[in-house]
Amino acid sequence: MLIIGGGIVGASLAAGMAGRGAKVCVLDGGDTDLRAARANFGLVWVQSKGHDMPAYGRWTRQSADLWPDFSEELADRTGFDLQLSQKGGLSFCVGEEELEQKRSRIARLHNQREPWSADIHVLERAELEALLPGVRLGAKVAGASFCPQDGDCDPLALLRALHATLAFQNVALHRDTKAERIARENGVFRVGTAKGAFAAPRLILAAGHGSRELAPQVGLAAPIRAQRGQILVTERMQSFLPYTGDTIRQTGDGTVMIGATHEDVGFDLGTTADGGAELARHATEVFPDLAQAKLVRTWAGLRVLTPDGCPLYAESETHEGAALVTCHSGVTLAAAHARLLAPALLAGRLGEAFAPFGPARFGKGDDVSQAA
């Protein structure tokens, strides 16, 4: 099996396949590539998924349930502490209007009668204050939504642990080896790179933004776009936030991550004063004491988004043995990708369980028609 892309998505698949005895080779790009893992907020997140695609909610919940064992296995094998925390997640609402919108969205989830959504609920301000004793909330905070399965991890530690696992499994990981072209001859895929050609009878595209140009070469299409997210990081602070926030979370070393913007600016990785100011404004509205914290870092990353924001898993109809895997939630879905998607791809049959994530849900206007 040849996997193009050594980020969290590609490495999770590779580890899952190698763990089942498959011979795997991974082609990874260079440090200057647009790596989502390098600028990731690190959420293992369920509560905001599945409003318009119930299967996506079920899929993320499956992965969240698998995460504790997945994290422990990686830590035991590699020694890397992924700093997984799944005490529950909060999505803070500033103002009654935001709280009502949140209440309505959660009601929609409950109306789908999906068992996984039953644990997601709204906390009024008094309930939120009881959950965070001794923490000063901003005057405009009306409440929050809460899901006990939500949490976070260190995404860079996750990537390092996955790569260390690949080495343990004798997976050939070729770094700084960007795939430039793909051809299929006599049932074998040949991938050209600046470091020579690589060949295998099976191929998976998991190259993030790079998949858009490569997919048509194997009869697929990757209708993905980039969306910039800026993040702020504070100095280390005394522990005050035991639960994960979707826009504000305290890491294991005490720093506070504040994110993230949603900007359609193409592949621009720059940070802006306006974006940072908006993030800081929201954070201090929720936790006024953060106004006294020093900012030590800011960066931006590019989300990999399909037209509906949900994962896309596709097998080529014209180039047997080729498949595409792309998603925004690479951290959340890492456990499910390794434990559930990898064996399905190895079998060459995604089947009905993965049908909701196929390309049939998109129209031609989404640029998903198969390449000639």
mmCIF file of C-alpha atoms in Angstrom:
data_model
loop_
_atom_site.group_PDB
_atom_site.id
_atom_site.type_symbol
_atom_site.label_atom_id
_atom_site.label_comp_id
_atom_site.label_asym_id
_atom_site.label_seq_id
_atom_site.Cartn_x
_atom_site.Cartn_y
_atom_site.Cartn_z
ATOM 1 C CA MET A 1 0.000 0.000 0.000
ATOM 2 C CA LEU A 2 1.326 3.426 -0.980
ATOM 3 C CA ILE A 3 -0.042 6.372 1.020
ATOM 4 C CA ILE A 4 0.562 9.909 -0.194
ATOM 5 C CA GLY A 5 0.539 12.193 2.824
ATOM 6 C CA GLY A 6 2.285 11.695 6.158
ATOM 7 C CA GLY A 7 0.229 14.075 8.282
ATOM 8 C CA ILE A 8 -2.161 12.960 11.000
ATOM 9 C CA VAL A 9 -4.662 11.508 8.511
ATOM 10 C CA GLY A 10 -2.148 9.594 6.390
ATOM 11 C CA ALA A 11 -0.095 8.445 9.392
ATOM 12 C CA SER A 12 -3.206 7.210 11.232
ATOM 13 C CA LEU A 13 -4.218 5.128 8.219
ATOM 14 C CA ALA A 14 -0.688 3.815 7.756
ATOM 15 C CA ALA A 15 -0.403 2.790 11.413
ATOM 16 C CA GLY A 16 -3.780 1.074 11.289
ATOM 17 C CA MET A 17 -2.916 -0.850 8.128
ATOM 18 C CA ALA A 18 0.593 -1.833 9.212
ATOM 19 C CA GLY A 19 -0.839 -3.024 12.506
ATOM 20 C CA ARG A 20 -2.913 -5.491 10.477
ATOM 21 C CA GLY A 21 0.076 -6.876 8.651
ATOM 22 C CA ALA A 22 0.003 -4.736 5.501
ATOM 23 C CA LYS A 23 3.219 -3.603 3.855
ATOM 24 C CA VAL A 24 2.953 0.184 3.749
ATOM 25 C CA CYS A 25 5.005 2.985 2.222
ATOM 26 C CA VAL A 26 4.265 6.644 3.041
ATOM 27 C CA LEU A 27 5.375 9.647 0.978
ATOM 28 C CA ASP A 28 5.467 12.807 3.075
ATOM 29 C CA GLY A 29 6.062 16.352 1.891
ATOM 30 C CA GLY A 30 8.494 18.938 3.191
ATOM 31 C CA ASP A 31 8.421 21.215 6.193
ATOM 32 C CA THR A 32 7.207 24.114 4.046
ATOM 33 C CA ASP A 33 4.078 22.235 2.957
ATOM 34 C CA LEU A 34 0.673 23.356 4.177
ATOM 35 C CA ARG A 35 0.452 20.959 7.119
ATOM 36 C CA ALA A 36 -2.793 21.159 9.070
ATOM 37 C CA ALA A 37 -1.234 19.237 11.991
ATOM 38 C CA ARG A 38 1.345 21.961 12.539
ATOM 39 C CA ALA A 39 -1.289 24.584 13.339
ATOM 40 C CA ASN A 40 -3.961 22.455 14.940
ATOM 41 C CA PHE A 41 -6.054 23.405 17.994
ATOM 42 C CA GLY A 42 -5.950 19.776 19.115
ATOM 43 C CA LEU A 43 -9.634 19.156 19.794
ATOM 44 C CA VAL A 44 -11.213 15.733 20.156
ATOM 45 C CA TRP A 45 -14.664 17.096 19.530
ATOM 46 C CA VAL A 46 -18.168 15.685 19.132
ATOM 47 C CA GLN A 47 -20.822 18.221 20.061
ATOM 48 C CA SER A 48 -20.767 20.408 16.946
ATOM 49 C CA LYS A 49 -20.764 17.537 14.449
ATOM 50 C CA GLY A 50 -23.679 15.938 12.649
ATOM 51 C CA HIS A 51 -26.287 18.680 12.536
ATOM 52 C CA ASP A 52 -26.794 18.199 8.799
ATOM 53 C CA MET A 53 -25.235 14.732 8.498
ATOM 54 C CA PRO A 54 -26.152 12.413 11.392
ATOM 55 C CA ALA A 55 -23.607 9.847 10.167
ATOM 56 C CA TYR A 56 -20.838 12.363 10.825
ATOM 57 C CA GLY A 57 -22.010 12.769 14.409
ATOM 58 C CA ARG A 58 -22.031 9.001 14.911
ATOM 59 C CA TRP A 59 -18.582 8.714 13.332
ATOM 60 C CA THR A 60 -17.005 11.378 15.544
ATOM 61 C CA ARG A 61 -18.592 9.860 18.654
ATOM 62 C CA GLN A 62 -17.209 6.439 17.676
ATOM 63 C CA SER A 63 -13.760 7.955 17.352
ATOM 64 C CA ALA A 64 -14.019 9.869 20.632
ATOM 65 C CA ASP A 65 -14.949 6.626 22.397
ATOM 66 C CA LEU A 66 -11.901 4.917 20.853
ATOM 67 C CA TRP A 67 -9.496 7.710 21.762
ATOM 68 C CA PRO A 68 -8.516 6.679 25.342
ATOM 69 C CA ASP A 69 -7.350 3.223 24.263
ATOM 70 C CA PHE A 70 -5.800 4.619 21.070
ATOM 71 C CA SER A 71 -3.840 7.221 23.040
ATOM 72 C CA GLU A 72 -2.695 4.709 25.633
ATOM 73 C CA GLU A 73 -1.484 2.314 22.941
ATOM 74 C CA LEU A 74 0.547 5.037 21.206
ATOM 75 C CA ALA A 75 2.028 6.197 24.520
ATOM 76 C CA ASP A 76 2.961 2.677 25.598
ATOM 77 C CA ARG A 77 4.615 1.955 22.273
ATOM 78 C CA THR A 78 6.470 5.237 21.756
ATOM 79 C CA GLY A 79 6.781 6.958 25.127
ATOM 80 C CA PHE A 80 5.067 10.104 23.850
ATOM 81 C CA ASP A 81 2.500 11.639 26.192
ATOM 82 C CA LEU A 82 -0.342 12.862 23.992
ATOM 83 C CA GLN A 83 -1.779 14.836 26.942
ATOM 84 C CA LEU A 84 -5.248 13.523 26.198
ATOM 85 C CA SER A 85 -7.926 15.098 28.379
ATOM 86 C CA GLN A 86 -11.547 14.053 27.931
ATOM 87 C CA LYS A 87 -13.257 15.580 30.934
ATOM 88 C CA GLY A 88 -15.842 17.254 28.735
ATOM 89 C CA GLY A 89 -16.059 20.198 26.385
ATOM 90 C CA LEU A 90 -17.648 23.640 26.649
ATOM 91 C CA SER A 91 -18.789 25.957 23.888
ATOM 92 C CA PHE A 92 -19.256 29.333 25.565
ATOM 93 C CA CYS A 93 -22.150 31.602 24.599
ATOM 94 C CA VAL A 94 -21.761 35.368 24.916
ATOM 95 C CA GLY A 95 -25.230 36.898 25.119
ATOM 96 C CA GLU A 96 -28.699 35.385 25.250
ATOM 97 C CA GLU A 97 -28.973 35.295 21.462
ATOM 98 C CA GLU A 98 -25.951 32.990 21.151
ATOM 99 C CA LEU A 99 -27.341 30.764 23.892
ATOM 100 C CA GLU A 100 -30.715 30.483 22.149
ATOM 101 C CA GLN A 101 -29.016 29.633 18.854
ATOM 102 C CA LYS A 102 -27.026 26.956 20.635
ATOM 103 C CA ARG A 103 -30.157 25.607 22.285
ATOM 104 C CA SER A 104 -31.880 25.393 18.907
ATOM 105 C CA ARG A 105 -28.967 23.528 17.289
ATOM 106 C CA ILE A 106 -28.836 20.993 20.104
ATOM 107 C CA ALA A 107 -32.606 20.517 19.896
ATOM 108 C CA ARG A 108 -32.148 19.675 16.200
ATOM 109 C CA LEU A 109 -29.607 17.027 17.158
ATOM 110 C CA HIS A 110 -31.931 15.552 19.774
ATOM 111 C CA ASN A 111 -34.803 15.527 17.275
ATOM 112 C CA GLN A 112 -32.740 13.235 15.049
ATOM 113 C CA ARG A 113 -33.086 10.674 17.859
ATOM 114 C CA GLU A 114 -29.435 9.764 17.583
ATOM 115 C CA PRO A 115 -28.368 8.052 20.840
ATOM 116 C CA TRP A 116 -24.919 9.639 20.714
ATOM 117 C CA SER A 117 -26.398 13.148 20.959
ATOM 118 C CA ALA A 118 -28.308 12.561 24.195
ATOM 119 C CA ASP A 119 -25.339 13.592 26.347
ATOM 120 C CA ILE A 120 -25.041 17.031 24.717
ATOM 121 C CA HIS A 121 -26.916 19.699 26.644
ATOM 122 C CA VAL A 122 -27.081 23.400 27.451
ATOM 123 C CA LEU A 123 -25.821 24.853 30.718
ATOM 124 C CA GLU A 124 -27.375 28.035 31.994
ATOM 125 C CA ARG A 125 -24.997 30.579 33.514
ATOM 126 C CA ALA A 126 -25.603 29.381 37.064
ATOM 127 C CA GLU A 127 -24.844 25.788 36.041
ATOM 128 C CA LEU A 128 -21.691 26.930 34.250
ATOM 129 C CA GLU A 129 -20.531 28.841 37.320
ATOM 130 C CA ALA A 130 -21.086 25.725 39.432
ATOM 131 C CA LEU A 131 -18.998 23.718 36.960
ATOM 132 C CA LEU A 132 -16.164 26.269 37.175
ATOM 133 C CA PRO A 133 -15.996 27.270 40.852
ATOM 134 C CA GLY A 134 -13.726 30.189 41.571
ATOM 135 C CA VAL A 135 -13.490 31.195 37.895
ATOM 136 C CA ARG A 136 -14.664 34.711 37.036
ATOM 137 C CA LEU A 137 -16.911 34.724 33.983
ATOM 138 C CA GLY A 138 -17.600 37.789 31.904
ATOM 139 C CA ALA A 139 -20.850 39.634 32.551
ATOM 140 C CA LYS A 140 -22.193 38.786 29.072
ATOM 141 C CA VAL A 141 -21.636 35.027 29.325
ATOM 142 C CA ALA A 142 -25.114 33.522 29.233
ATOM 143 C CA GLY A 143 -24.125 29.879 29.435
ATOM 144 C CA ALA A 144 -22.544 27.142 27.350
ATOM 145 C CA SER A 145 -23.175 23.833 25.687
ATOM 146 C CA PHE A 146 -21.479 20.785 27.192
ATOM 147 C CA CYS A 147 -20.574 17.311 25.954
ATOM 148 C CA PRO A 148 -18.841 14.862 28.326
ATOM 149 C CA GLN A 149 -17.019 13.035 25.506
ATOM 150 C CA ASP A 150 -15.238 16.150 24.229
ATOM 151 C CA GLY A 151 -11.632 16.896 25.020
ATOM 152 C CA ASP A 152 -8.237 17.721 23.580
ATOM 153 C CA CYS A 153 -4.716 16.467 23.049
ATOM 154 C CA ASP A 154 -1.331 17.742 21.914
ATOM 155 C CA PRO A 155 -1.560 17.435 18.097
ATOM 156 C CA LEU A 156 2.204 17.673 17.589
ATOM 157 C CA ALA A 157 2.767 14.877 20.112
ATOM 158 C CA LEU A 158 0.127 12.852 18.264
ATOM 159 C CA LEU A 159 1.949 13.286 14.955
ATOM 160 C CA ARG A 160 5.313 12.416 16.511
ATOM 161 C CA ALA A 161 3.824 9.329 18.173
ATOM 162 C CA LEU A 162 2.275 8.184 14.908
ATOM 163 C CA HIS A 163 5.569 8.600 13.049
ATOM 164 C CA ALA A 164 7.409 6.732 15.813
ATOM 165 C CA THR A 165 4.818 3.959 15.541
ATOM 166 C CA LEU A 166 5.422 3.723 11.793
ATOM 167 C CA ALA A 167 9.134 3.271 12.454
ATOM 168 C CA PHE A 168 8.346 0.534 14.996
ATOM 169 C CA GLN A 169 6.131 -1.169 12.394
ATOM 170 C CA ASN A 170 8.842 -0.959 9.718
ATOM 171 C CA VAL A 171 6.733 1.339 7.555
ATOM 172 C CA ALA A 172 8.848 3.129 4.957
ATOM 173 C CA LEU A 173 8.282 6.836 5.663
ATOM 174 C CA HIS A 174 9.922 9.012 3.021
ATOM 175 C CA ARG A 175 10.155 12.596 4.224
ATOM 176 C CA ASP A 176 10.493 15.617 1.956
ATOM 177 C CA THR A 177 9.229 13.454 -0.902
ATOM 178 C CA LYS A 178 6.387 15.324 -2.570
ATOM 179 C CA ALA A 179 4.260 13.391 -5.054
ATOM 180 C CA GLU A 180 4.235 15.208 -8.388
ATOM 181 C CA ARG A 181 2.477 12.845 -10.772
ATOM 182 C CA ILE A 182 0.682 9.500 -10.729
ATOM 183 C CA ALA A 183 0.351 6.962 -13.534
ATOM 184 C CA ARG A 184 -1.147 3.476 -13.563
ATOM 185 C CA GLU A 185 0.377 0.806 -15.767
ATOM 186 C CA ASN A 186 -0.414 -2.913 -15.762
ATOM 187 C CA GLY A 187 -2.276 -2.646 -12.480
ATOM 188 C CA VAL A 188 0.523 -0.799 -10.708
ATOM 189 C CA PHE A 189 0.511 2.847 -9.571
ATOM 190 C CA ARG A 190 3.746 4.723 -10.195
ATOM 191 C CA VAL A 191 4.233 7.970 -8.302
ATOM 192 C CA GLY A 192 6.870 10.355 -9.546
ATOM 193 C CA THR A 193 8.801 12.536 -7.112
ATOM 194 C CA ALA A 194 11.985 14.584 -7.195
ATOM 195 C CA LYS A 195 13.648 11.664 -5.406
ATOM 196 C CA GLY A 196 12.586 9.043 -7.906
ATOM 197 C CA ALA A 197 9.554 6.859 -8.579
ATOM 198 C CA PHE A 198 7.588 4.710 -6.123
ATOM 199 C CA ALA A 199 5.284 1.883 -7.153
ATOM 200 C CA ALA A 200 2.514 -0.140 -5.528
ATOM 201 C CA PRO A 201 -0.691 -1.914 -6.589
ATOM 202 C CA ARG A 202 -2.780 0.107 -4.097
ATOM 203 C CA LEU A 203 -2.775 3.855 -3.487
ATOM 204 C CA ILE A 204 -4.405 6.200 -0.965
ATOM 205 C CA LEU A 205 -4.405 9.967 -1.313
ATOM 206 C CA ALA A 206 -4.280 11.586 2.138
ATOM 207 C CA ALA A 207 -2.302 14.666 1.162
ATOM 208 C CA GLY A 208 -4.648 17.374 2.416
ATOM 209 C CA HIS A 209 -4.604 20.339 0.079
ATOM 210 C CA GLY A 210 -2.210 18.484 -2.194
ATOM 211 C CA SER A 211 -4.906 15.926 -2.993
ATOM 212 C CA ARG A 212 -6.860 18.387 -5.102
ATOM 213 C CA GLU A 213 -4.298 18.296 -7.924
ATOM 214 C CA LEU A 214 -3.412 14.622 -7.547
ATOM 215 C CA ALA A 215 -6.932 13.172 -7.342
ATOM 216 C CA PRO A 216 -7.886 13.678 -11.024
ATOM 217 C CA GLN A 217 -4.847 11.614 -12.004
ATOM 218 C CA VAL A 218 -6.544 8.537 -10.524
ATOM 219 C CA GLY A 219 -10.114 9.269 -11.621
ATOM 220 C CA LEU A 220 -11.150 11.053 -8.463
ATOM 221 C CA ALA A 221 -11.819 14.629 -7.411
ATOM 222 C CA ALA A 222 -11.004 16.377 -4.158
ATOM 223 C CA PRO A 223 -13.377 19.364 -3.856
ATOM 224 C CA ILE A 224 -11.530 20.968 -0.982
ATOM 225 C CA ARG A 225 -10.765 24.553 -0.091
ATOM 226 C CA ALA A 226 -8.500 26.257 2.384
ATOM 227 C CA GLN A 227 -9.795 28.278 5.303
ATOM 228 C CA ARG A 228 -7.361 30.154 7.495
ATOM 229 C CA GLY A 229 -7.552 29.912 11.259
ATOM 230 C CA GLN A 230 -5.450 32.194 13.442
ATOM 231 C CA ILE A 231 -4.563 31.164 17.002
ATOM 232 C CA LEU A 232 -3.196 33.053 20.003
ATOM 233 C CA VAL A 233 -1.189 31.487 22.839
ATOM 234 C CA THR A 234 -0.629 33.076 26.257
ATOM 235 C CA GLU A 235 2.107 32.673 28.813
ATOM 236 C CA ARG A 236 1.807 29.840 31.338
ATOM 237 C CA MET A 237 -0.907 30.511 33.893
ATOM 238 C CA GLN A 238 -2.151 28.844 37.038
ATOM 239 C CA SER A 239 -4.618 26.113 36.162
ATOM 240 C CA PHE A 240 -8.166 27.490 35.990
ATOM 241 C CA LEU A 241 -9.937 25.675 33.127
ATOM 242 C CA PRO A 242 -10.330 21.920 33.748
ATOM 243 C CA TYR A 243 -12.622 21.431 30.743
ATOM 244 C CA THR A 244 -11.854 21.886 27.060
ATOM 245 C CA GLY A 245 -13.300 24.937 25.358
ATOM 246 C CA ASP A 246 -13.855 24.951 21.615
ATOM 247 C CA THR A 247 -12.340 28.447 21.358
ATOM 248 C CA ILE A 248 -10.388 28.680 24.639
ATOM 249 C CA ARG A 249 -8.463 25.818 26.176
ATOM 250 C CA GLN A 250 -5.670 25.507 28.704
ATOM 251 C CA THR A 251 -2.896 23.103 27.765
ATOM 252 C CA GLY A 252 -1.096 20.702 30.051
ATOM 253 C CA ASP A 253 1.795 23.131 30.513
ATOM 254 C CA GLY A 254 -0.517 25.974 31.556
ATOM 255 C CA THR A 255 -0.585 28.080 28.398
ATOM 256 C CA VAL A 256 -3.963 29.140 27.064
ATOM 257 C CA MET A 257 -4.787 28.626 23.403
ATOM 258 C CA ILE A 258 -7.301 31.057 21.926
ATOM 259 C CA GLY A 259 -8.794 30.400 18.523
ATOM 260 C CA ALA A 260 -9.656 30.371 15.847
ATOM 261 C CA THR A 261 -10.645 32.683 13.033
ATOM 262 C CA HIS A 262 -12.507 31.482 9.929
ATOM 263 C CA GLU A 263 -11.072 33.361 6.961
ATOM 264 C CA ASP A 264 -11.424 32.558 3.269
ATOM 265 C CA VAL A 265 -8.118 33.947 2.045
ATOM 266 C CA GLY A 266 -6.792 31.105 -0.077
ATOM 267 C CA PHE A 267 -3.399 29.762 0.936
ATOM 268 C CA ASP A 268 -2.322 32.869 2.854
ATOM 269 C CA LEU A 269 -0.720 31.771 6.144
ATOM 270 C CA GLY A 270 -0.225 35.281 7.462
ATOM 271 C CA THR A 271 -1.579 36.583 10.747
ATOM 272 C CA THR A 272 -3.389 39.891 11.094
ATOM 273 C CA ALA A 273 -3.863 42.396 13.890
ATOM 274 C CA ASP A 274 -7.606 42.454 13.244
ATOM 275 C CA GLY A 275 -7.877 38.679 13.512
ATOM 276 C CA GLY A 276 -5.856 38.595 16.717
ATOM 277 C CA ALA A 277 -7.871 41.444 18.203
ATOM 278 C CA GLU A 278 -11.154 39.642 17.530
ATOM 279 C CA LEU A 279 -9.861 36.475 19.204
ATOM 280 C CA ALA A 280 -8.629 38.448 22.218
ATOM 281 C CA ARG A 281 -11.939 40.317 22.501
ATOM 282 C CA HIS A 282 -13.947 37.090 22.620
ATOM 283 C CA ALA A 283 -11.572 35.442 25.089
ATOM 284 C CA THR A 284 -11.685 38.341 27.529
ATOM 285 C CA GLU A 285 -15.466 38.548 27.240
ATOM 286 C CA VAL A 286 -15.591 34.960 28.472
ATOM 287 C CA PHE A 287 -12.736 35.164 30.989
ATOM 288 C CA PRO A 288 -11.959 38.807 31.883
ATOM 289 C CA ASP A 289 -8.804 37.832 33.793
ATOM 290 C CA LEU A 290 -7.175 36.807 30.529
ATOM 291 C CA ALA A 291 -6.792 40.534 29.785
ATOM 292 C CA GLN A 292 -3.804 40.491 32.147
ATOM 293 C CA ALA A 293 -2.077 37.563 30.423
ATOM 294 C CA LYS A 294 0.854 38.079 28.087
ATOM 295 C CA LEU A 295 0.624 36.723 24.572
ATOM 296 C CA VAL A 296 3.698 34.722 23.602
ATOM 297 C CA ARG A 297 2.797 33.275 20.220
ATOM 298 C CA THR A 298 0.430 33.624 17.316
ATOM 299 C CA TRP A 299 0.192 31.588 14.144
ATOM 300 C CA ALA A 300 -2.209 30.591 11.403
ATOM 301 C CA GLY A 301 -3.054 27.289 9.759
ATOM 302 C CA LEU A 302 -5.234 26.201 6.871
ATOM 303 C CA ARG A 303 -8.248 23.966 7.397
ATOM 304 C CA VAL A 304 -8.965 21.354 4.732
ATOM 305 C CA LEU A 305 -12.678 21.747 4.020
ATOM 306 C CA THR A 306 -15.038 19.906 1.697
ATOM 307 C CA PRO A 307 -18.174 21.767 0.515
ATOM 308 C CA ASP A 308 -20.183 20.546 3.525
ATOM 309 C CA GLY A 309 -17.286 20.376 5.990
ATOM 310 C CA CYS A 310 -17.659 16.611 6.445
ATOM 311 C CA PRO A 311 -15.101 13.908 5.561
ATOM 312 C CA LEU A 312 -14.793 12.603 2.024
ATOM 313 C CA TYR A 313 -13.878 8.951 1.552
ATOM 314 C CA ALA A 314 -13.893 7.791 -2.064
ATOM 315 C CA GLU A 315 -12.715 4.803 -4.098
ATOM 316 C CA SER A 316 -11.908 5.323 -7.763
ATOM 317 C CA GLU A 317 -14.195 3.669 -10.306
ATOM 318 C CA THR A 318 -11.713 4.134 -13.150
ATOM 319 C CA HIS A 319 -8.432 3.344 -11.372
ATOM 320 C CA GLU A 320 -9.038 0.236 -9.297
ATOM 321 C CA GLY A 321 -7.059 0.274 -6.089
ATOM 322 C CA ALA A 322 -6.970 4.052 -5.635
ATOM 323 C CA ALA A 323 -8.804 5.871 -2.849
ATOM 324 C CA LEU A 324 -9.076 9.356 -1.388
ATOM 325 C CA VAL A 325 -9.334 10.279 2.303
ATOM 326 C CA THR A 326 -9.721 13.911 3.280
ATOM 327 C CA CYS A 327 -11.274 15.636 6.269
ATOM 328 C CA HIS A 328 -11.067 18.647 8.558
ATOM 329 C CA SER A 329 -11.233 16.677 11.819
ATOM 330 C CA GLY A 330 -7.954 14.781 11.529
ATOM 331 C CA VAL A 331 -7.293 14.764 15.280
ATOM 332 C CA THR A 332 -10.820 13.822 16.327
ATOM 333 C CA LEU A 333 -11.012 11.070 13.727
ATOM 334 C CA ALA A 334 -7.479 9.710 14.166
ATOM 335 C CA ALA A 335 -8.634 6.815 16.327
ATOM 336 C CA ALA A 336 -11.459 5.829 13.979
ATOM 337 C CA HIS A 337 -9.211 6.196 10.936
ATOM 338 C CA ALA A 338 -6.643 3.834 12.452
ATOM 339 C CA ARG A 339 -9.057 1.327 13.985
ATOM 340 C CA LEU A 340 -12.033 1.327 11.580
ATOM 341 C CA LEU A 341 -11.338 3.054 8.268
ATOM 342 C CA ALA A 342 -7.903 1.495 7.699
ATOM 343 C CA PRO A 343 -9.175 -2.112 7.668
ATOM 344 C CA ALA A 344 -12.071 -1.155 5.382
ATOM 345 C CA LEU A 345 -9.668 0.404 2.900
ATOM 346 C CA LEU A 346 -7.395 -2.631 3.123
ATOM 347 C CA ALA A 347 -10.349 -4.826 2.229
ATOM 348 C CA GLY A 348 -11.044 -2.605 -0.771
ATOM 349 C CA ARG A 349 -14.689 -2.218 0.185
ATOM 350 C CA LEU A 350 -15.805 0.869 2.045
ATOM 351 C CA GLY A 351 -19.356 -0.463 1.948
ATOM 352 C CA GLU A 352 -22.595 0.984 3.255
ATOM 353 C CA ALA A 353 -21.139 2.140 6.557
ATOM 354 C CA PHE A 354 -19.061 4.746 4.725
ATOM 355 C CA ALA A 355 -21.550 5.559 1.961
ATOM 356 C CA PRO A 356 -22.662 8.862 3.588
ATOM 357 C CA PHE A 357 -19.088 10.130 3.230
ATOM 358 C CA GLY A 358 -18.826 9.335 -0.470
ATOM 359 C CA PRO A 359 -18.742 11.828 -3.370
ATOM 360 C CA ALA A 360 -22.331 11.073 -4.449
ATOM 361 C CA ARG A 361 -23.605 13.649 -1.951
ATOM 362 C CA PHE A 362 -22.034 16.470 -3.963
ATOM 363 C CA GLY A 363 -23.322 17.930 -7.202
ATOM 364 C CA LYS A 364 -21.324 18.840 -10.270
ATOM 365 C CA GLY A 365 -21.197 22.409 -9.051
ATOM 366 C CA ASP A 366 -18.944 21.174 -6.268
ATOM 367 C CA ASP A 367 -16.336 20.005 -8.796
ATOM 368 C CA VAL A 368 -16.533 16.351 -7.905
ATOM 369 C CA SER A 369 -17.174 14.774 -11.295
ATOM 370 C CA GLN A 370 -14.655 12.060 -12.019
ATOM 371 C CA ALA A 371 -11.691 12.917 -14.168
ATOM 372 C CA ALA A 372 -11.573 11.450 -17.641
#
